[in-house]
Tab-separated table of C-alpha atoms and ligand atoms in Angstrom:
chain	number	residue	atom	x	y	z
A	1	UNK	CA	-69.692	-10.039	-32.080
A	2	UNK	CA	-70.889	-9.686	-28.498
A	3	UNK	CA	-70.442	-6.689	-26.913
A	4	UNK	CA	-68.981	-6.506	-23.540
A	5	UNK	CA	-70.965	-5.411	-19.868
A	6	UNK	CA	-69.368	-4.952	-17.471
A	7	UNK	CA	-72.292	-4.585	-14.639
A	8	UNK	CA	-71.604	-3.397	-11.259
A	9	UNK	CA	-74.153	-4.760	-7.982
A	10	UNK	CA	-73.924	-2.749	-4.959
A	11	UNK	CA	-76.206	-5.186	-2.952
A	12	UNK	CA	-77.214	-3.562	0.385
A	13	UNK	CA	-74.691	-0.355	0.045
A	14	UNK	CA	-74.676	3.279	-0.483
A	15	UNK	CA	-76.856	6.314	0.541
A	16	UNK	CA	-77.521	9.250	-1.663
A	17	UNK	CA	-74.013	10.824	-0.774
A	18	UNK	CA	-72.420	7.737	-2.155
A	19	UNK	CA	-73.897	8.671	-6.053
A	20	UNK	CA	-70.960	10.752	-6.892
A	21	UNK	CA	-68.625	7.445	-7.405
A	22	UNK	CA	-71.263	7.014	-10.528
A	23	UNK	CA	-70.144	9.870	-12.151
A	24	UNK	CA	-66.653	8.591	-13.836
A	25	UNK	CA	-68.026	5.503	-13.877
A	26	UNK	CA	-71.006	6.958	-16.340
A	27	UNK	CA	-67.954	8.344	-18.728
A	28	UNK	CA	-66.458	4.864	-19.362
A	29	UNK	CA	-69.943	4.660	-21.812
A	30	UNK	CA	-67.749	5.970	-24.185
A	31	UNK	CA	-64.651	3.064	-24.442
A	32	UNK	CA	-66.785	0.472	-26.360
A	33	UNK	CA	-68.359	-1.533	-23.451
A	34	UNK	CA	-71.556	-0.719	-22.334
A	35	UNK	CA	-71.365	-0.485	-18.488
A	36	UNK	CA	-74.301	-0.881	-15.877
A	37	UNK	CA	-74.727	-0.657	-11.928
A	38	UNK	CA	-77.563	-2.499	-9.868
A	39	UNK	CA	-77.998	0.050	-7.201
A	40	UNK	CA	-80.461	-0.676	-4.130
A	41	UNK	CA	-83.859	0.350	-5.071
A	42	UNK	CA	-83.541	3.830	-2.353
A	43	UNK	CA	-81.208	4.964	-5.272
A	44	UNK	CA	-82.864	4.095	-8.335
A	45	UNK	CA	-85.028	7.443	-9.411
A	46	UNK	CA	-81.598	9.814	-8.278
A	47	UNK	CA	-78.878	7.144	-10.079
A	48	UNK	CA	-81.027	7.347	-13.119
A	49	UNK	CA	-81.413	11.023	-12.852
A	50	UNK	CA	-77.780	11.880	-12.224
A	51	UNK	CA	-76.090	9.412	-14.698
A	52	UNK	CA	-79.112	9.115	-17.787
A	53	UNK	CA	-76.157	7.273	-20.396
A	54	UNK	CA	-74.730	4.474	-17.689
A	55	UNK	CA	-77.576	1.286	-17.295
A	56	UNK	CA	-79.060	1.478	-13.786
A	57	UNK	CA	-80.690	-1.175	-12.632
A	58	UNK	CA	-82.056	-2.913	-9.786
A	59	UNK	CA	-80.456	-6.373	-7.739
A	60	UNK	CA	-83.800	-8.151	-7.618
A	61	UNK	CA	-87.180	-7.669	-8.463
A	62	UNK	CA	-90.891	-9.420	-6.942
A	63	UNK	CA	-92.233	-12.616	-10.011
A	64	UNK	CA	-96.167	-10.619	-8.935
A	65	UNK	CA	-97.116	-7.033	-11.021
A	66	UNK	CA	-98.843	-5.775	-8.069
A	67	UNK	CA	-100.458	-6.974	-4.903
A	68	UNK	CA	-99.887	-7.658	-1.273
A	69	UNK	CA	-95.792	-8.425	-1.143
A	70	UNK	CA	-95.259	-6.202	1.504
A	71	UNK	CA	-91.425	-4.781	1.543
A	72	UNK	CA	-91.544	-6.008	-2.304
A	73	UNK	CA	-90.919	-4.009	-5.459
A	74	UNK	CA	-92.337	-4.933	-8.931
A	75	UNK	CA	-90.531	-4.947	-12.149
A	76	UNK	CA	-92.689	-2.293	-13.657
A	77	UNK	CA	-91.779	-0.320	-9.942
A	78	UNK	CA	-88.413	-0.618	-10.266
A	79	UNK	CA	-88.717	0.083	-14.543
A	80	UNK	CA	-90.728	2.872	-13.185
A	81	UNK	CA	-88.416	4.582	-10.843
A	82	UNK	CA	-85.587	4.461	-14.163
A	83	UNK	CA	-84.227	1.026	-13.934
A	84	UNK	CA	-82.720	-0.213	-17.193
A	85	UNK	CA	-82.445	-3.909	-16.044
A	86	UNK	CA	-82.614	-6.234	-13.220
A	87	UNK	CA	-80.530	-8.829	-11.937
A	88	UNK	CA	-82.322	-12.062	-10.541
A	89	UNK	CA	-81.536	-15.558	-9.019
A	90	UNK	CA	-78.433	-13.972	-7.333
A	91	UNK	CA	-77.135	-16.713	-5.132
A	92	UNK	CA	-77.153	-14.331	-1.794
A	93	UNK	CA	-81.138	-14.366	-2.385
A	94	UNK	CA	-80.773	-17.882	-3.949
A	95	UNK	CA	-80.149	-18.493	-0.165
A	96	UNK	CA	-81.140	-15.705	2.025
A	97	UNK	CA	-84.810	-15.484	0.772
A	98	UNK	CA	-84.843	-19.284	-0.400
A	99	UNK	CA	-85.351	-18.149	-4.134
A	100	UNK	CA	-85.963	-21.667	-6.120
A	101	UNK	CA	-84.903	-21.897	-10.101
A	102	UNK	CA	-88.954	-21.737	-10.327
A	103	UNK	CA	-89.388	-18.506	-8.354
A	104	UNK	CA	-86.120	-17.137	-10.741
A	105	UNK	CA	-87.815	-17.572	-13.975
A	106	UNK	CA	-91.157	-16.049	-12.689
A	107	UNK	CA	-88.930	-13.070	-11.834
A	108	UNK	CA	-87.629	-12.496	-15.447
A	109	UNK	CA	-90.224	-13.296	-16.705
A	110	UNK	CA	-92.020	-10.367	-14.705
A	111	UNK	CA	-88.878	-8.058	-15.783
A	112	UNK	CA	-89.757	-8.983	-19.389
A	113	UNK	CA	-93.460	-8.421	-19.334
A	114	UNK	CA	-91.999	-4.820	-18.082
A	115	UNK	CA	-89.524	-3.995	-20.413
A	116	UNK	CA	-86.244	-4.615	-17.923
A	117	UNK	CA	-82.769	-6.476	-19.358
A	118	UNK	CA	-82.000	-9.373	-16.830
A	119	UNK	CA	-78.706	-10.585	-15.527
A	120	UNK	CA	-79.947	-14.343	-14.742
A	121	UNK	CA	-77.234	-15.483	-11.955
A	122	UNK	CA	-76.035	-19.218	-11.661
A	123	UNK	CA	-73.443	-20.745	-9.422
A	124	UNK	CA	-72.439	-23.824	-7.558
A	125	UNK	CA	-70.918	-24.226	-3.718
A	126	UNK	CA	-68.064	-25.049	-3.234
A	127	UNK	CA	-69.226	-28.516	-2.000
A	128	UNK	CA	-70.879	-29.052	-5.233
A	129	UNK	CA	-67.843	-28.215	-6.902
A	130	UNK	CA	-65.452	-30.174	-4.643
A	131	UNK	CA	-67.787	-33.530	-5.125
A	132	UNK	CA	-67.069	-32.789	-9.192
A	133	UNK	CA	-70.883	-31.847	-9.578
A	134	UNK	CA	-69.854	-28.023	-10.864
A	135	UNK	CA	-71.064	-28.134	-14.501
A	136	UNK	CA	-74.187	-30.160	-13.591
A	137	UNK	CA	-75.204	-27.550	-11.113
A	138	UNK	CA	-74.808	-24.721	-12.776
A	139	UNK	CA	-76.767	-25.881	-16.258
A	140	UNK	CA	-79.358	-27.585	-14.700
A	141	UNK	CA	-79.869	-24.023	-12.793
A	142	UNK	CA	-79.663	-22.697	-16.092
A	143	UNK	CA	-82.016	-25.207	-17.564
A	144	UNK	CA	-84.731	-24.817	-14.417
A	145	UNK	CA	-84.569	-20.424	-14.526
A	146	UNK	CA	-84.080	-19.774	-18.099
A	147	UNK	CA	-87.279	-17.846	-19.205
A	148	UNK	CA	-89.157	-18.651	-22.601
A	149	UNK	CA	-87.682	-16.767	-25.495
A	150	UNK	CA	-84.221	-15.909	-23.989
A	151	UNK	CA	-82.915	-13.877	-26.627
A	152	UNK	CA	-79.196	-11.635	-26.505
A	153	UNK	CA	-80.897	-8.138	-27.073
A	154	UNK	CA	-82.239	-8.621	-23.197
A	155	UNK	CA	-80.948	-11.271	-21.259
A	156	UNK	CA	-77.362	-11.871	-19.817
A	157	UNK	CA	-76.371	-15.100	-18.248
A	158	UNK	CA	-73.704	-14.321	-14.777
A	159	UNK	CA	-71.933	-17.389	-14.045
A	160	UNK	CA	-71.028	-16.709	-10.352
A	161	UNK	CA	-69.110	-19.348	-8.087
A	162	UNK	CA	-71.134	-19.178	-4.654
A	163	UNK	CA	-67.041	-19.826	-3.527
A	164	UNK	CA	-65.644	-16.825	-4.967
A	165	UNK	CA	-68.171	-13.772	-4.387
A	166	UNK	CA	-66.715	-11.643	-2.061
A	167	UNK	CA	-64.103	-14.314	-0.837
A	168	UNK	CA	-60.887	-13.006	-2.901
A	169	UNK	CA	-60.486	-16.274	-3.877
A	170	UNK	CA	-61.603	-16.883	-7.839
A	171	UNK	CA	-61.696	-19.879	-10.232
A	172	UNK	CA	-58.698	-20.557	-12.595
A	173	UNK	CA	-58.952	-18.999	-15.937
A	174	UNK	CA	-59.057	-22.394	-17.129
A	175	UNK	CA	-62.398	-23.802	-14.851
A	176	UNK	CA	-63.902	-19.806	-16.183
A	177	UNK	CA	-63.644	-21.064	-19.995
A	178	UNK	CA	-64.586	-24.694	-19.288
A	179	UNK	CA	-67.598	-23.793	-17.183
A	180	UNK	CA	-68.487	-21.048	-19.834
A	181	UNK	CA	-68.381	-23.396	-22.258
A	182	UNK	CA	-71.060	-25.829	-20.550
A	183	UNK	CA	-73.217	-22.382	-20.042
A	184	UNK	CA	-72.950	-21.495	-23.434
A	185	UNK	CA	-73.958	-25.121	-25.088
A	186	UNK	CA	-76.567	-25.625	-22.224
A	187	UNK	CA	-77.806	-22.259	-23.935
A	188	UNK	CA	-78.077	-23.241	-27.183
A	189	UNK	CA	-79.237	-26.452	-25.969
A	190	UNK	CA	-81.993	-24.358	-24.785
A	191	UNK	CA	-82.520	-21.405	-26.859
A	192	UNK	CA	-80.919	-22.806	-29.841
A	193	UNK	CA	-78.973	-20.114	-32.377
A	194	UNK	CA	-80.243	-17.634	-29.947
A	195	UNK	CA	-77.484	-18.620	-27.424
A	196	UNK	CA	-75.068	-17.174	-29.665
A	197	UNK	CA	-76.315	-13.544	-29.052
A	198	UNK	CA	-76.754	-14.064	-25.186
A	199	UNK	CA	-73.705	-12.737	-23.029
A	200	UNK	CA	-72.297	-15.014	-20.495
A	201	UNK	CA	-70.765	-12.820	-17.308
A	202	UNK	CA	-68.159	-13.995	-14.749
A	203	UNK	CA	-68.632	-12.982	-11.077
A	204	UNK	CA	-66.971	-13.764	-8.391
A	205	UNK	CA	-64.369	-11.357	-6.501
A	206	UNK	CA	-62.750	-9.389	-10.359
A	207	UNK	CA	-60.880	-6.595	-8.882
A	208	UNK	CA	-58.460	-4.644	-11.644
A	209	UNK	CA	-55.941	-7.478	-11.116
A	210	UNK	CA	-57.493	-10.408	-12.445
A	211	UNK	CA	-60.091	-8.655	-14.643
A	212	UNK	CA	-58.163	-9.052	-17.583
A	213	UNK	CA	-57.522	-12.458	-17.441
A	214	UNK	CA	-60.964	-13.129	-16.172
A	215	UNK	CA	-62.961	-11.381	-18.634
A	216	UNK	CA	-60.393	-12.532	-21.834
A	217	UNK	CA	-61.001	-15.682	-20.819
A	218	UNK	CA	-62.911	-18.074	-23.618
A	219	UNK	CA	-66.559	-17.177	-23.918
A	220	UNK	CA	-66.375	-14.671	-21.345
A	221	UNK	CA	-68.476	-11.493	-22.736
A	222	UNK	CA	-67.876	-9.623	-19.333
A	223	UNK	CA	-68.072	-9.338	-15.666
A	224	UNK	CA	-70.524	-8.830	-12.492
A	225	UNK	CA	-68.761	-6.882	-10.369
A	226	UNK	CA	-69.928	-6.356	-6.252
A	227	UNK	CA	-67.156	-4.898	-3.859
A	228	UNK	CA	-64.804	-3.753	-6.228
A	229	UNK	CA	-67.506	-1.477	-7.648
A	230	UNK	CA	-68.458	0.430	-5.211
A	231	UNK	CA	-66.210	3.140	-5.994
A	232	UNK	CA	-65.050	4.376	-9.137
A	233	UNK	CA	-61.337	4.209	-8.113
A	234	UNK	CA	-61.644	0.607	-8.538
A	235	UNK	CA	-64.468	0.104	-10.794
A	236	UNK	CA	-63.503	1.787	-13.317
A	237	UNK	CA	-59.784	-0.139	-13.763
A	238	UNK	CA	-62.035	-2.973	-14.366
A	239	UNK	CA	-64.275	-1.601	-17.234
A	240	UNK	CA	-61.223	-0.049	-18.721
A	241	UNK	CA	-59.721	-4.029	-19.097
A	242	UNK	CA	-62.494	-5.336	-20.830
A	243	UNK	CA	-62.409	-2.145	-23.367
A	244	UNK	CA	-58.681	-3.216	-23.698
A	245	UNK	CA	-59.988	-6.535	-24.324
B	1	PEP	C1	-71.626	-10.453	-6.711
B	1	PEP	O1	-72.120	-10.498	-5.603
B	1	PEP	O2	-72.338	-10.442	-7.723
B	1	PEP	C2	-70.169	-10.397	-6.786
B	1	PEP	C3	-69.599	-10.784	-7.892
B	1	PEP	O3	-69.504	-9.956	-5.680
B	1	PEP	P1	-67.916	-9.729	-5.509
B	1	PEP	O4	-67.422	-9.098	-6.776
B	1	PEP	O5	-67.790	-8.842	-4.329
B	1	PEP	O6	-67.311	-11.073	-5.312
């Protein structure tokens, strides 16, 4: 009953020469998964212009509408320049820019006042996981950055192991379905028979090889995708698994 996204973030790469990769990319639309790509905000107006059927999007955007944030971009900026969604409460700006669960929610809650989808990202360290406090992490995450009035039509949920983004290594199919699980009753915990309509993402290093199993996985509606899709040659493997699926 949930569709699957697969959603591509190419964090701090590509240039406008690098645009042509979105092309086949863009014609996966058309195998029954709707498909998306965070681009950095320099490529937002062109993406959108190029490839008007794929979801572009943007990796982050500021919790203020307007003001002195200087460097910043606003939702309705980013909405404005053709972004389709954003993601927020990745874990590199969870800990690059200090972003708290507070600071999350303000920021899709700012992408909702301006008409932006949201990928909300949660994740624990591998410490946190090692000392058995995985689950716990990750919902009360969940629990602290969840905006009011969550509802499928907009948001996604990306359950992303801090551990396994950009590390090769990834989670057994087995700890993907448990923890999606926990996300998915901490959801309706929260949101109640909304949950059922919101998609839960893995990310965390799904190349072609593992996307299968990955994304099949139990309550799995899809994947967030970083290296692996910054080209089409190994993007688009990917989407094509979960249109398999
Ligand atoms: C990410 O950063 O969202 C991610 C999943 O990265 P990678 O696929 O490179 O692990």
């Amino acid at each position: 009953m949930r569709r699957k996204l697969v959603a591509g973030n190419w964090k701090m790469n590509g240039v406008r020469a690098s645009l042509g990769e979105l092309d086949a990319i863009a014609a996966m639309v058309a195998e029954g998964v709707d498909v998306a790509v965070a681009v950095p905000f320099t490529l937002i107006a062109a993406a959108a212009e190029r490839v008007p059927g794929l979801g572009i999007g943007a990796q982050d955007v500021h919790h203020a509408d307007a003001g002195a944030h200087t460097g910043c971009v606003s939702a309705a900026q980013a909405g404005d320049a053709g972004a389709r969604f954003t993601i927020v409460g990745h874990s590199e700006r969870r800990a690059d820019c200090n972003e708290t669960d507070t600071i999350v929610r303000a920021k899709a809650k700012a992408a909702r006042r301006h008409g932006l989808d949201v990928i909300l990202c949660v994740g624990e360290t591998l410490a946190e996981r090692d000392a058995g406090q995985a689950v716990s992490v990750v919902t009360a995450q969940l629990a602290g950055s969840l905006p009011e009035g969550a509802a499928g039509d907009w948001l996604s949920v990306a359950y992303e192991p801090v551990w396994a983004i950009g590390t090769g290594r990834t989670p057994t199919v087995a700890d993907v379905a448990a923890m999606h699980g926990a996300v998915r009753a901490e959801l309706r915990r929260l949101s109640g028979e909304e949950a059922a309509r919101v998609r839960v993402l893995y990310g965390g290093s799904v190349t072609a090889d593992n996307a299968a199993a990955l994304i099949g996985a139990s309550d799995v509606d899809g994947a967030l995708v970083g290296g692996a899709s910054l080209t089409a040659a190994k993007f688009v493997p990917i989407i094509a698994a979960a249109a398999a699926l």
